[in-house]
XYZ file of C-alpha atoms in Angstrom:
117
model
C 152.076 163.985 69.349
C 154.334 162.580 66.665
C 156.785 165.461 67.032
C 157.058 164.843 70.773
C 157.750 161.165 70.155
C 160.439 161.954 67.602
C 162.091 164.531 69.850
C 162.108 162.170 72.824
C 163.676 159.432 70.703
C 166.369 161.841 69.459
C 167.125 163.022 72.991
C 167.288 159.429 74.230
C 169.620 158.456 71.373
C 171.934 161.425 71.965
C 172.109 160.835 75.710
C 172.827 157.099 75.272
C 175.503 157.892 72.694
C 177.143 160.413 75.050
C 177.093 157.924 77.940
C 178.659 155.193 75.829
C 181.372 157.515 74.548
C 182.123 158.766 78.052
C 182.489 155.222 79.381
C 184.735 154.196 76.467
C 186.954 157.285 76.564
C 187.340 157.591 80.322
C 190.585 156.399 81.830
C 189.464 154.384 84.802
C 191.866 152.264 86.772
C 190.222 150.185 89.437
C 193.481 149.237 91.127
C 194.723 152.772 91.624
C 196.617 152.839 94.937
C 195.749 156.417 95.819
C 192.026 156.015 95.201
C 191.699 152.763 97.119
C 193.515 154.079 100.199
C 191.797 156.306 102.773
C 192.548 159.996 102.479
C 194.637 161.347 105.328
C 195.765 164.876 104.399
C 197.680 163.633 101.364
C 199.952 161.330 103.361
C 200.016 157.573 103.436
C 197.802 156.264 106.259
C 199.573 155.244 109.452
C 197.308 152.285 110.163
C 194.612 150.241 108.508
C 191.303 151.930 107.802
C 189.472 148.693 108.574
C 189.878 148.826 112.329
C 187.316 146.862 114.337
C 184.783 148.775 116.397
C 182.318 147.911 119.106
C 179.037 146.616 117.680
C 177.303 147.537 120.946
C 178.280 151.176 120.441
C 176.981 151.030 116.872
C 173.629 149.585 118.007
C 173.235 152.201 120.729
C 174.035 154.949 118.208
C 171.466 153.630 115.715
C 168.817 153.310 118.432
C 169.603 156.848 119.576
C 169.164 158.161 116.022
C 165.862 156.336 115.578
C 164.423 157.623 118.843
C 165.839 161.101 118.229
C 163.995 161.315 114.917
C 160.834 160.085 116.608
C 161.200 162.708 119.312
C 161.423 165.412 116.641
C 158.048 164.193 115.438
C 156.661 165.433 118.757
C 157.187 169.086 117.742
C 153.980 169.206 115.654
C 152.091 168.017 118.737
C 152.973 171.303 120.407
C 151.659 173.225 117.419
C 148.325 171.407 117.253
C 147.665 172.026 120.952
C 146.216 175.431 120.021
C 143.779 174.155 117.390
C 142.503 170.913 118.912
C 140.589 170.031 122.020
C 142.391 168.635 125.043
C 140.917 165.112 124.925
C 141.915 164.529 121.302
C 145.370 165.998 121.979
C 145.898 163.653 124.921
C 144.748 160.629 122.898
C 147.121 161.418 120.015
C 150.094 162.130 122.272
C 149.508 159.024 124.435
C 149.247 156.883 121.303
C 152.543 158.288 120.042
C 154.249 157.759 123.411
C 152.841 154.230 123.492
C 154.460 153.478 120.138
C 157.778 154.861 121.427
C 157.542 152.746 124.577
C 156.761 149.607 122.576
C 159.889 150.229 120.466
C 161.981 150.803 123.590
C 160.627 147.635 125.196
C 161.375 145.647 122.043
C 164.975 146.885 121.954
C 165.369 146.174 125.655
C 163.847 142.698 125.241
C 166.178 141.908 122.322
C 169.170 142.867 124.455
C 170.344 145.715 122.250
C 170.571 148.069 125.223
C 172.848 145.776 127.255
C 176.442 146.911 126.885
C 177.970 143.569 127.908
C 176.608 140.318 126.481
């Protein structure tokens, strides 16, 4: 027990010493022009990388990803159809569809699905 404690302390000391030396010896420049600019095949960018985008498109994309992941959760329902009885299968699948419909209704009610506000 004592040997394990000593070895863990030595390992911790060596790793902290290596991290401190790496941070002291590294040549970091935070205002480097090439690192702060977006990479565009080695050339200077033609326009600003901070171009505005449509927030409605972003919301629709996020909602699509959320519902797409939830739809992939339906795949195990197909697999358990063989090992469960029909009534239990229908109850589980209807409960899952009900949760999906509640989420869709909430997004619709919040106005996230309207393209124009």
